[in-house]
Short mmCIF file of C-alpha atoms in Angstrom, two decimals:
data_model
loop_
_atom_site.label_atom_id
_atom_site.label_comp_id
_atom_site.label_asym_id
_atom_site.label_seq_id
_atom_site.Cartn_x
_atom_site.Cartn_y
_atom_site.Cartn_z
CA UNK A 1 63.77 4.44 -8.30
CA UNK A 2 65.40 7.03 -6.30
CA UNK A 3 63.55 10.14 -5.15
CA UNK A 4 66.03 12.64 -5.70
CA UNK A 5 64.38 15.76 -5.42
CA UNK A 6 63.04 14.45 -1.59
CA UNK A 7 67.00 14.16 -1.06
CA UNK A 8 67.79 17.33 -2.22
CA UNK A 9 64.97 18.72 0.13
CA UNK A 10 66.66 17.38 3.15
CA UNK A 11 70.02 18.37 2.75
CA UNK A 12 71.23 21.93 3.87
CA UNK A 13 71.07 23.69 1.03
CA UNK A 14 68.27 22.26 -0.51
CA UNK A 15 65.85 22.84 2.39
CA UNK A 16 66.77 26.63 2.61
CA UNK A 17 65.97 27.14 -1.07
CA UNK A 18 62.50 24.74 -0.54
CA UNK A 19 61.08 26.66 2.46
CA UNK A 20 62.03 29.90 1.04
CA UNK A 21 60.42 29.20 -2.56
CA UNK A 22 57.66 27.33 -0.94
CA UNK A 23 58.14 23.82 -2.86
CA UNK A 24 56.81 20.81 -1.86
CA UNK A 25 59.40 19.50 0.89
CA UNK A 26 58.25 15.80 0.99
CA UNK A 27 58.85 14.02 4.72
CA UNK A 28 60.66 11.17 5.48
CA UNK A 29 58.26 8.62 6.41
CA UNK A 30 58.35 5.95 8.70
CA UNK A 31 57.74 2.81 7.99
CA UNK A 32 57.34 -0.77 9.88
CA UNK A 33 59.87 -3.19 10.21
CA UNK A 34 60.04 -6.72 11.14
CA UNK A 35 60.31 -6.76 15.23
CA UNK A 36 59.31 -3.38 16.11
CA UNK A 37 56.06 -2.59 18.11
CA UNK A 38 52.98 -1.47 15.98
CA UNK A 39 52.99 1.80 17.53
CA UNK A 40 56.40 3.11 18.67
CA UNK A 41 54.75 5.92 21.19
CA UNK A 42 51.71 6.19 23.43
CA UNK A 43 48.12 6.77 21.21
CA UNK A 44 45.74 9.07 23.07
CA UNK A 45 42.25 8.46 22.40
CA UNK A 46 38.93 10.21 23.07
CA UNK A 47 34.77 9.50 22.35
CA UNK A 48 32.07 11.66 22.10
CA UNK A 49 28.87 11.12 24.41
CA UNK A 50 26.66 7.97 23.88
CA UNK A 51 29.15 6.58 21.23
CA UNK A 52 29.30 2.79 21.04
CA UNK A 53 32.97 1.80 20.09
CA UNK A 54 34.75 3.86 22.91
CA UNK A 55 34.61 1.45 25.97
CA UNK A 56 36.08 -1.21 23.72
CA UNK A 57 39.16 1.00 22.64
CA UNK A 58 41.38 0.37 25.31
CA UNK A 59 40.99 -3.66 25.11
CA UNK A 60 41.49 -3.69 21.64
CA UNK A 61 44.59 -1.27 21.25
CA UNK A 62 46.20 -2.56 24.50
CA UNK A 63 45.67 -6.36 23.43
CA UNK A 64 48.53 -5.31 20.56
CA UNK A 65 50.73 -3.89 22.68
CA UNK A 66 49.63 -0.61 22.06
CA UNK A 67 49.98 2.14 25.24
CA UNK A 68 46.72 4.08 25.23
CA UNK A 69 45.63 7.01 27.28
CA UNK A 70 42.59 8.96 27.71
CA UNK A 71 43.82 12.47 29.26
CA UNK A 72 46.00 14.76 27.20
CA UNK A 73 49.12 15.87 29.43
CA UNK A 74 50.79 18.58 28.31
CA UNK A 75 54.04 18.40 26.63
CA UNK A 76 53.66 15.13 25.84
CA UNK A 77 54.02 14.16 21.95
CA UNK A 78 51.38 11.57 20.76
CA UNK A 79 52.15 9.19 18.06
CA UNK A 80 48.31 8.82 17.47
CA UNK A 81 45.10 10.22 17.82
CA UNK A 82 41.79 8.39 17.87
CA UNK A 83 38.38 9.72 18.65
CA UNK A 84 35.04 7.33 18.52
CA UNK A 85 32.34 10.24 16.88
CA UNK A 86 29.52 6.76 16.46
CA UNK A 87 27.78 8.71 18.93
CA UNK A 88 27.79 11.45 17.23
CA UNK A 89 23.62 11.98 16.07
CA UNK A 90 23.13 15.55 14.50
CA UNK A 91 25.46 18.27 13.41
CA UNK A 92 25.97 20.46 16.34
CA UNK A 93 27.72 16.88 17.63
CA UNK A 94 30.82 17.25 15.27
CA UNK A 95 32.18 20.07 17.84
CA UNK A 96 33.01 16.99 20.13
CA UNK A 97 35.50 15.88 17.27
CA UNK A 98 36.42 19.25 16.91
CA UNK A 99 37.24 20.18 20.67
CA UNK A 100 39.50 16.71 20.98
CA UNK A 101 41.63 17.19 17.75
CA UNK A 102 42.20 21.21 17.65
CA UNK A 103 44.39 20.98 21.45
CA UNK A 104 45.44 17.10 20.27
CA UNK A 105 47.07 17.88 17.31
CA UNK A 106 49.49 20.17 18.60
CA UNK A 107 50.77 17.54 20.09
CA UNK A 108 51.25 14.69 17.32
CA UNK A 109 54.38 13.65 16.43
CA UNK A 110 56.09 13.25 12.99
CA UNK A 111 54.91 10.10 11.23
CA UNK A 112 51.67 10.55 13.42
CA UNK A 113 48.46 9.02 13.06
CA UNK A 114 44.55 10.36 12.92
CA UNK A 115 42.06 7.72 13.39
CA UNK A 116 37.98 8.46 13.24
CA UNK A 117 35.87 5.90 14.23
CA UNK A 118 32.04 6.16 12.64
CA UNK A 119 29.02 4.19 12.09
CA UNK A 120 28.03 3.90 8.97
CA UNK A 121 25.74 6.03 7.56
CA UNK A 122 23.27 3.75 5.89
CA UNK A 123 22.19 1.91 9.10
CA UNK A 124 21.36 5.26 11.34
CA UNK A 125 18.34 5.62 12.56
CA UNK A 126 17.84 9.08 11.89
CA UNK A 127 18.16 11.54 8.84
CA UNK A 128 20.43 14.08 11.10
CA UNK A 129 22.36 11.34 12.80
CA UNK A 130 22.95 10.05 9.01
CA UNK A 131 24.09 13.19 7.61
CA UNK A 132 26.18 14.02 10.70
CA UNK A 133 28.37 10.58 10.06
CA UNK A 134 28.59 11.12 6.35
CA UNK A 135 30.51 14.57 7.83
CA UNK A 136 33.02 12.33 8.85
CA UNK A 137 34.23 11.71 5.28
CA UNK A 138 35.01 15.58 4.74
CA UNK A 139 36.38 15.98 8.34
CA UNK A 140 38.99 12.82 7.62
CA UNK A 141 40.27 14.14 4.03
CA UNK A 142 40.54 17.81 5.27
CA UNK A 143 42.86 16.59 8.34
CA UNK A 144 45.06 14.50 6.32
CA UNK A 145 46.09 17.44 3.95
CA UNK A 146 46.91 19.35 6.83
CA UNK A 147 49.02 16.90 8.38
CA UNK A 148 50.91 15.13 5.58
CA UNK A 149 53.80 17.44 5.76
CA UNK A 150 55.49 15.50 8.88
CA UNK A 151 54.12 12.18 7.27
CA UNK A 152 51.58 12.09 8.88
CA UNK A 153 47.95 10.73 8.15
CA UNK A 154 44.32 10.58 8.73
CA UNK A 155 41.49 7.62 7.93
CA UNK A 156 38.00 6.72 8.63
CA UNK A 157 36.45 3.44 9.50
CA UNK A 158 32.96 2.99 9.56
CA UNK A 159 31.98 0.08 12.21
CA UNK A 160 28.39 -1.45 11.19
CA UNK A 161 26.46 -3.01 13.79
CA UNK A 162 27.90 -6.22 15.26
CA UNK A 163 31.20 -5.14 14.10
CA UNK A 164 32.59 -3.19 17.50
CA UNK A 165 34.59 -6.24 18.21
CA UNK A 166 36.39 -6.54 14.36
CA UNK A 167 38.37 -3.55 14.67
CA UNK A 168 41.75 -5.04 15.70
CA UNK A 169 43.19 -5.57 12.63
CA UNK A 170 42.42 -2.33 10.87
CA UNK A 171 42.97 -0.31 13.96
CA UNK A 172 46.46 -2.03 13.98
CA UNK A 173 46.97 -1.31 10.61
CA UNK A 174 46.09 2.37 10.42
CA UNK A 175 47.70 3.29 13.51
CA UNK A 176 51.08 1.51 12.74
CA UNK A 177 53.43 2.50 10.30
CA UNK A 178 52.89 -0.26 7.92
CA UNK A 179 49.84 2.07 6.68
CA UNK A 180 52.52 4.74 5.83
CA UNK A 181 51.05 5.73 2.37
CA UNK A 182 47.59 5.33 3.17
CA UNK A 183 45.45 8.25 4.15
CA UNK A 184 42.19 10.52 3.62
CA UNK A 185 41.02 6.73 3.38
CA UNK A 186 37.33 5.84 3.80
CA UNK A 187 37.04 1.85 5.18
CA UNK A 188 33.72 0.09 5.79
CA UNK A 189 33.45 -2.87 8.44
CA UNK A 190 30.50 -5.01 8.21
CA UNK A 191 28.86 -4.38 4.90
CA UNK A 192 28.47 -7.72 4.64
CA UNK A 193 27.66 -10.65 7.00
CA UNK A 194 29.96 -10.39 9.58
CA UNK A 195 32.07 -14.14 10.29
CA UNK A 196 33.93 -14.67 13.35
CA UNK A 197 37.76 -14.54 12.30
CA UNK A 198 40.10 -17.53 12.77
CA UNK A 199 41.85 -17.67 16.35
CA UNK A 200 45.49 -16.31 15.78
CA UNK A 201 48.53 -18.38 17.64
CA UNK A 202 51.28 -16.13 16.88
CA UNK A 203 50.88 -12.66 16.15
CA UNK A 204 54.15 -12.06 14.66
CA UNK A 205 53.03 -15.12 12.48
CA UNK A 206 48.87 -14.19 11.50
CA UNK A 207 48.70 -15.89 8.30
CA UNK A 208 50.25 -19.60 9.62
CA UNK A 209 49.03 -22.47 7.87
CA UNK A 210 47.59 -20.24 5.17
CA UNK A 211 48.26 -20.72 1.24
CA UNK A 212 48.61 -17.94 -0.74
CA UNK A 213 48.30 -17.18 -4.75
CA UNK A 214 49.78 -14.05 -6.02
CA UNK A 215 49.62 -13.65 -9.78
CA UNK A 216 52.43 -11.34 -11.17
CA UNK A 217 54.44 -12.25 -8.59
CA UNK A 218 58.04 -12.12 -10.39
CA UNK A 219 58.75 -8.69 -9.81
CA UNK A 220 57.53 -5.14 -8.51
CA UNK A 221 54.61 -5.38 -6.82
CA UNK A 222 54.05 -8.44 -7.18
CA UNK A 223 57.06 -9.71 -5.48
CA UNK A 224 56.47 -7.77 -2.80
CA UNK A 225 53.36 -9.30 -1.74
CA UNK A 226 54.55 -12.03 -1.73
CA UNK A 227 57.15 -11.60 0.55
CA UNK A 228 55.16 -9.54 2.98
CA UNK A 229 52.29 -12.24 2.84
CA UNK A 230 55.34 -14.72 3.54
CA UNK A 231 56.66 -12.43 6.21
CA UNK A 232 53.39 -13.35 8.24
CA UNK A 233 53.75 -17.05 7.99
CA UNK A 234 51.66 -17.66 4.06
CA UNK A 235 52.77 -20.46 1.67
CA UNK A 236 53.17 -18.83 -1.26
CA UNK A 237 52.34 -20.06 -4.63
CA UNK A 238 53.43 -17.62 -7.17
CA UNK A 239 52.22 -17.15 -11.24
CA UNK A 240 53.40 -15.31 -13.96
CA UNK A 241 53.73 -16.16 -17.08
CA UNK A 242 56.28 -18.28 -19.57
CA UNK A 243 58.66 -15.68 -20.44
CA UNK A 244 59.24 -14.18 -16.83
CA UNK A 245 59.34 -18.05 -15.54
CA UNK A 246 63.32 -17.93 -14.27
CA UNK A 247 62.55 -14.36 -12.27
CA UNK A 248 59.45 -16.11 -11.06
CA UNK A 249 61.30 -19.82 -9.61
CA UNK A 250 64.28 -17.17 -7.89
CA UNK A 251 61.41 -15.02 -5.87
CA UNK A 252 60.07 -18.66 -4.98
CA UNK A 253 62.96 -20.44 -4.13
CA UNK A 254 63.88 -17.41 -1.64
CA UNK A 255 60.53 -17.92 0.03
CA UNK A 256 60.37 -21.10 0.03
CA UNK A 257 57.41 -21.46 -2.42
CA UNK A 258 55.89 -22.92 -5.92
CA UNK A 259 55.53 -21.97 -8.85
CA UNK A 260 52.93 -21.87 -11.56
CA UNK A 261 53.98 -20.34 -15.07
CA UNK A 262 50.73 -19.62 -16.77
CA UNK A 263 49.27 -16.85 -19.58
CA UNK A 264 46.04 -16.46 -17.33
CA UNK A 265 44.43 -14.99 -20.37
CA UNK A 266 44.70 -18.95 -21.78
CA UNK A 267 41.46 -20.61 -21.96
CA UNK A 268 42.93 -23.37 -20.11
CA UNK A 269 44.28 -21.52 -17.63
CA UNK A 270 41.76 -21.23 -14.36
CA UNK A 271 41.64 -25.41 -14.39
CA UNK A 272 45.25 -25.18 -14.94
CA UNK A 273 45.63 -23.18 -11.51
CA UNK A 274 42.95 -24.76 -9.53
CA UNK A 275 44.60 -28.09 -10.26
CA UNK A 276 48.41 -26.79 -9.17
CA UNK A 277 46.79 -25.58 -5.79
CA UNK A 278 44.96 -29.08 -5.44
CA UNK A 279 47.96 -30.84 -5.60
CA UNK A 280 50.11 -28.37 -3.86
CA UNK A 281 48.14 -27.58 -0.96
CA UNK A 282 44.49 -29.22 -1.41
CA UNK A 283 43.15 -25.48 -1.72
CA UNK A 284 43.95 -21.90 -1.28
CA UNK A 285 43.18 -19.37 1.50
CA UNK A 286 44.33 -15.95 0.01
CA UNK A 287 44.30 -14.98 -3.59
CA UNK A 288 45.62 -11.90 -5.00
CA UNK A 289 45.09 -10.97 -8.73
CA UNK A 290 48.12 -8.56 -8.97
CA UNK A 291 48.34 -9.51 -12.31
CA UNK A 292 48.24 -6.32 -14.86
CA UNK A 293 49.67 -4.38 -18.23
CA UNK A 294 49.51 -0.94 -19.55
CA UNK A 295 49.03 -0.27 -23.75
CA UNK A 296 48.45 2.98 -22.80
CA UNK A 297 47.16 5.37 -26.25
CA UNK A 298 44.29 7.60 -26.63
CA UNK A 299 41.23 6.52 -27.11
CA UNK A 300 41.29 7.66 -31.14
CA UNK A 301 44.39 6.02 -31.89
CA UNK A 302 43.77 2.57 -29.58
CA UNK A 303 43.98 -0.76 -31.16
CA UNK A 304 41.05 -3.28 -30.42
CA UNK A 305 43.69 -6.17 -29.48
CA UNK A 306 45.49 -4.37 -26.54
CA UNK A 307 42.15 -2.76 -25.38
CA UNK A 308 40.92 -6.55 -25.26
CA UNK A 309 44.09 -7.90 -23.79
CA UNK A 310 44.77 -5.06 -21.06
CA UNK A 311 40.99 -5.62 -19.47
CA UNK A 312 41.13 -9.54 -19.72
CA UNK A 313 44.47 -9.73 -17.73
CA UNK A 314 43.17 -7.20 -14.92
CA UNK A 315 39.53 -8.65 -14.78
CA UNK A 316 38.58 -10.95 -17.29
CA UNK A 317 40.69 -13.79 -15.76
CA UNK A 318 40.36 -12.58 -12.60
CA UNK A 319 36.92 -13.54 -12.87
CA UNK A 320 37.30 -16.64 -14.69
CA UNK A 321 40.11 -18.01 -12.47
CA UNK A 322 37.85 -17.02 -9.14
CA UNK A 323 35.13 -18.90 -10.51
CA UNK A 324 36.76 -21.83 -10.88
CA UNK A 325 38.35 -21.83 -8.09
CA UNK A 326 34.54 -21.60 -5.87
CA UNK A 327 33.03 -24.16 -8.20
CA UNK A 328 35.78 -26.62 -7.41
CA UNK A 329 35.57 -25.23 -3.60
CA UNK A 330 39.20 -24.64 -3.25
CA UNK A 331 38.99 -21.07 -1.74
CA UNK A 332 38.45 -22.37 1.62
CA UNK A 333 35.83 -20.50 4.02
CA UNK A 334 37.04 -17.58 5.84
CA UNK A 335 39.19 -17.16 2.29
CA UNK A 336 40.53 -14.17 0.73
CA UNK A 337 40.16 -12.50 -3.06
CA UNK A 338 41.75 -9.42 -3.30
CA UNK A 339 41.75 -7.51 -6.26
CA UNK A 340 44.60 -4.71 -7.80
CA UNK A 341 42.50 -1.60 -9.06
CA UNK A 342 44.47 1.96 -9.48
CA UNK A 343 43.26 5.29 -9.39
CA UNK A 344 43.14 5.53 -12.68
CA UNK A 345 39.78 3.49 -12.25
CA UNK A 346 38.63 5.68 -9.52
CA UNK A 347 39.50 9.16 -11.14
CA UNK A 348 40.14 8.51 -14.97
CA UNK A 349 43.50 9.13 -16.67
CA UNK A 350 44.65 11.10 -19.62
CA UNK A 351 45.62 8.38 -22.32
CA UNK A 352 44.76 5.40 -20.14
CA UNK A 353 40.96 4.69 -21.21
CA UNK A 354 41.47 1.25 -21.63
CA UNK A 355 43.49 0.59 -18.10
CA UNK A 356 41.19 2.84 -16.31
CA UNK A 357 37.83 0.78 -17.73
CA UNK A 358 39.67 -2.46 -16.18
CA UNK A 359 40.89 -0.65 -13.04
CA UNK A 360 36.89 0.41 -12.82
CA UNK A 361 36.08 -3.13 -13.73
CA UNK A 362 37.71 -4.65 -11.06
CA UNK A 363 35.52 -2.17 -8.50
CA UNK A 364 32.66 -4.01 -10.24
CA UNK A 365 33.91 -7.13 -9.55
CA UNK A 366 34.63 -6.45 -5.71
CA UNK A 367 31.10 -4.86 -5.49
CA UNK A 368 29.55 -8.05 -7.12
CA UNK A 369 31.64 -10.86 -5.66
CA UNK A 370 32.10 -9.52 -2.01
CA UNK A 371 27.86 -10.29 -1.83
CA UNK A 372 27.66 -13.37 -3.42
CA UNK A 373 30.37 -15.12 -1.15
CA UNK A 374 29.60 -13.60 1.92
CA UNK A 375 27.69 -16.91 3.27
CA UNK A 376 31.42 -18.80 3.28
CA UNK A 377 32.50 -15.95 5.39
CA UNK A 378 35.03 -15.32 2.61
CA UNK A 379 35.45 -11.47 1.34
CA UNK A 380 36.52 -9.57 -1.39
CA UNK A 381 38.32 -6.42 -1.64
CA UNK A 382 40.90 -4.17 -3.49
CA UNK A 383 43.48 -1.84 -3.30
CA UNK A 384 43.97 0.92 -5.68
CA UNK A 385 47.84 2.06 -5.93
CA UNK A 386 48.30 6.07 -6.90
CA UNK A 387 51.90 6.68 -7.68
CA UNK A 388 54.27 3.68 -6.82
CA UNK A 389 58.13 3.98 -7.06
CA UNK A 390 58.34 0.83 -9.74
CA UNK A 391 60.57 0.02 -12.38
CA UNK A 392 57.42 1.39 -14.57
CA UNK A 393 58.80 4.66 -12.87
CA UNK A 394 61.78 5.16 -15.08
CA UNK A 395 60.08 4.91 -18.55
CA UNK A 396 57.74 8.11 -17.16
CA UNK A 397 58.76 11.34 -18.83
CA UNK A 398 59.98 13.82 -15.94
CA UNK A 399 57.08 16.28 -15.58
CA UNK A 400 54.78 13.33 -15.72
CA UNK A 401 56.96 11.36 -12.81
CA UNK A 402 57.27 14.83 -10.59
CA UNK A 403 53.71 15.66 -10.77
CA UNK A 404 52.72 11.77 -9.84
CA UNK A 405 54.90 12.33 -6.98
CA UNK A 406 54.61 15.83 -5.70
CA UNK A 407 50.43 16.10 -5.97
CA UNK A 408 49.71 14.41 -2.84
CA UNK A 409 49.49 15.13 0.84
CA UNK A 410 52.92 13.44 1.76
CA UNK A 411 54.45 15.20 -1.71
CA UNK A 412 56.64 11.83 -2.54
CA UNK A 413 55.69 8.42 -4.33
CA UNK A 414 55.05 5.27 -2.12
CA UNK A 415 56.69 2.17 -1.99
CA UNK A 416 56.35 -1.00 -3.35
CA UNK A 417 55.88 -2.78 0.37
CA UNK A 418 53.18 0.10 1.06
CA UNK A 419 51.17 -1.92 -1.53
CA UNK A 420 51.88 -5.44 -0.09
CA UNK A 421 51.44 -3.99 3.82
CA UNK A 422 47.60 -3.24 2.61
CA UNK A 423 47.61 -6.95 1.41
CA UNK A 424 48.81 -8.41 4.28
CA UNK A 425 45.90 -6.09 6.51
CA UNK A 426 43.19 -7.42 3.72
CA UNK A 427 44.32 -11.31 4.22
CA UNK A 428 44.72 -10.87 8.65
CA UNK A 429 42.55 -13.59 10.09
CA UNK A 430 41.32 -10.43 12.16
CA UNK A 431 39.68 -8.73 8.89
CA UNK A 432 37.00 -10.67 8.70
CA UNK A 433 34.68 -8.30 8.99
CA UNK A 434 36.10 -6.15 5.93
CA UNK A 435 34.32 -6.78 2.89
CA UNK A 436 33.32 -4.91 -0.61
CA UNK A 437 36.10 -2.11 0.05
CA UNK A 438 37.98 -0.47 -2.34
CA UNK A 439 41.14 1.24 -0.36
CA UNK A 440 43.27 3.90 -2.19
CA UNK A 441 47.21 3.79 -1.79
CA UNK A 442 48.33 6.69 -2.62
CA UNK A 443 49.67 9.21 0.21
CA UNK A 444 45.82 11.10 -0.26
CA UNK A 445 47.04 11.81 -4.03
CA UNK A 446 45.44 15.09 -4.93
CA UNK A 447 44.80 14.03 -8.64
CA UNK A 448 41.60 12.52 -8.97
CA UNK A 449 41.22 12.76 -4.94
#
C-alpha cells in the first residue's frame, strides 16, 4: 500500500510544513538489489583494547567485497560503523565505544549502518565484565533512535566463544541494505553448539542445491520469501491451502517450483507434506512456517473456535509438521526451521490476545526446538514483523495504520522483502552458528520496544 504521507514529506511543500511543525518526516531508505555490492561505500571499523573479534574484522568484511578502514579521515562519509567492545571488561571500558562513535558518527552517511560487536554476557568470566556487555543492549537501542531519521540503523551481535569465525553472514546482513528495517536488534551467535557451515560455490547463489518449504506462500509475505529464498538459488516448494490453490501454482510456476495445497491444521496433514518433499526432493533443507490468521476480538467477546484455530495455524502445526518431518529425517543436517512470530507476541496488543498467545508461542517453540536439534547442526529461529505494508494494511482504520507506521525510529512501515531478506540471512549456509534467536522487523518500532 502506498505511503502517502512519506510522499507528501518529500515534496516541497510538504517538507516545509513537516520541519516547521515538527512531524515525523520518514527517510527514504535504501534497500538491496540484485547485483549491487553489499556495502555501496567504505565501512570504518574500530576495537577496544584486549577485544577478541577485532583482528578478524578485516578478513571477514573484505572476503565480501566490503572496503574497510581503520583510521577516520576527515571529510570522508562512512556508510558503516563497526566497533568490537568483546574486550570491553568493566564499566569505565564503555568510554572506548564512546570515544569511536561520538567523532564517527558525524561522519555516517544516509542509509548508514551501526554495528556492535559483544560477547555474550552469560559466558564472562567476571560479574563487571558481565554487566559491562549487557550495557551494550542500552548503548545499541539508544543509537538507533538517534540515527533513524536518515535511515539509518544500529544492532548488536553477541559472538559466544568459538563463534569469532561465524560472523560473515550476519555481519553481511546488518551492514548491507538488505537489513533496511531491522534495527535496535539484539542477535546471539553460538547459543548453541556451534556446526561448521556448508562451503558456499557462488555467493550470488548461497542457497544452491537447497530445497525450501514456505507455508503461506501464495501471497504477501509469503510470496516474498519465496522469491527471495529463490533469488539465492532454493527450490521452492510452496503450501497454502485449497481455496488460495490457483494464486499458489502462478507464484510457483514463476519460480520454477511445486506445489502442495494443504489445510495444515488437517490431521493428515504433516505426513501429507513430508511425503510431497520425499518424492519431490528426497528431503528438505529450509522450512519456513509463514503460515498465519488474525480473528482479532477482545478477550470478553472471543469465540473458543477462532482462539483454537488462530494458535493451531501459527504453532500447533508448526509443531506437528516439524515433528514429522525429524522423525522421518527429512530436514537434512545443517537444516533450517524458521518460525513467523510478531510483536504482538513480544509486546502484547490491544484486541489481539489470541494472535499475541501464538506469536508468544512460537518464541516457545524456537526456545525449545533450537536445543533439542542442535546435535544435527540444524537451528531454529524467528522473525517477528512490526508494521508491514501488506494487503492486511488497507482493512486498518487510519489512526490505527498512521500510528503503526509513524511510532518507530525510521517513522514509515517496512516492506514485504524486508521480511523475506531476514529469511534469506536465517537460511545462509554461513548462519550456522545462529540459533534460538528471535529477531524483530520492525524499523526499532517504539510500541512495545
Amino acid at each position: 500500500m502506498t505511503d502517502r504521507y512519506q510522499s507528501l514529506a518529500h515534496n516541497p511543500i510538504g517538507k516545509f510544513i513537516v520541519t516547521n511543525l515538527g512531524l515525523p518526516n520518514p527517510p527514504v531508505l535504501e534497500r538491496w538489489t540484485e547485483g549491487s555490492p553489499l556495502v555501496k561505500g567504505t565501512v570504518l571499523i574500530g576495537a577496544a583494547p584486549h577485544s577478541t573479534v577485532g583482528p578478524r574484522l578485516n578478513a571477514t568484511l573484505k572476503s565480501s567485497g566490503i572496503e574497510v578502514v581503520g583510521v577516520r579521515a576527515d571529510g570522508k562519509k562512512y556508510k558503516a560503523l563497526v566497533f568490537d567492545a568483546t574486550g570491553i571488561s568493566d564499566t569505565a571500558g564503555l568510554a572506548d565505544m564512546q570515544q569511536f562513535f561520538t567523532p564517527a558518527l558525524r561522519s555516517l552517511a544516509s542509509s548508514g549502518r551501526l554495528v556492535v560487536i559483544g560477547a555474550l554476557p552469560e559466558q564472562a568470566s567476571t560479574e563487571t565484565a558481565a554487566i559491562a556487555q549487557r550495557a551494550l543492549e542500552g548503548f545499541v537501542r539508544s543509537a538507533g533512535k538517534e540515527i533513524g531519521g536518515n535511515g539509518s540503523t544500529a544492532n548488536l551481535v553477541y559472538v559466544g566463544e568459538g563463534s569469532e569465525d561465524a560472523l560473515g553472514s550476519t555481519l553481511g546482513f546488518l551492514l548491507s541494505p538488505k537489513s533496511a528495517f531491522v534495527s535496535g536488534q539484539v542477535i546471539r551467535l553460538g547459543l548453541t553448539e556451534l556446526v561448521s557451515p556448508d562451503p558456499v560455490a557462488d555467493p550470488a547463489k548461497p542457497l544452491a542445491g537447497k530445497v525450501a518449504l514456505v507455508t503461506g506462500a501464495s501471497r504477501g509475505l509469503g510470496a516474498a520469501m519465496a522469491r527471495t529464498l529463490h533469488r539465492d538459488g532454493a527450490a521452492i516448494v510452496g503450501l497454502d491451502v485449497p481455496a488460495l490453490k490457483d494464486e499458489l501454482d502462478a507464484v510457483m510456476a514463476e519460480l520454477g517450483g511445486t506445489s502442495i495445497a494443504e489445510d495444515i491444521t488437517a490431521a493428515e496433514a504433516p505426513q501429507v507434506i513430508a511425503q510431497a518433499l520425499k518424492d519431490a526432493h528426497g528431503g528438505v533443507d529450509i522450512v519456513v512456517h509463514n503460515a498465519g490468521i488474525t480473528r482479532d476480538k477482545r478477550l470478553k467477546n472471543m469465540k473458543t473456535e477462532n482462539w483454537n484455530l488462530v494458535i493451531d495455524i501459527s504453532v500447533g502445526a508448526p509443531q506437528r509438521i516439524t515433528a514429522e518431518l525429524l522423525q522421518q529425517k527429512l530436514l537434512r543436517k545443517g537444516g533450517r526451521v524458521i518460525g513467523i512470530s510478531s510483536i504482538a507476541g513480544i509486546a502484547g496488543n490491544n484486541g489481539q490476545t489470541s494472535y499475541g498467545t501464538a506469536k508468544a508461542g512460537v518464541i516457545g517453540f524456537v526456545g525449545d526446538l533450537s536445543k533439542r536439534v542442535a546435535k544435527d547442526g540444524i537451528t531454529v529461529n524467528a522473525i517477528a514483523p512490526g508494521f508491514i505494508e501488506t494487503d492486511m494494511v488497507k482493512t486498518m482504520p487510519l489512526g490505527i495504520r498512521e500510528a503503526g507506521r509513524r511510532l518507530s525510529s525510521l517513522s514509515q512501515g517496512g516492506q514485504p522483502i524486508d521480511v523475506a531478506e531476514a529469511i534469506a540471512w536465517y537460511a545462509h549456509p554461513g548462519s550456522s552458528a545462529i540459533s534460538g534467536n528471535v529477531v524483530r522487523v520492525c524499523g526499532q518500532a517504539l510500541i512495545g520496544a
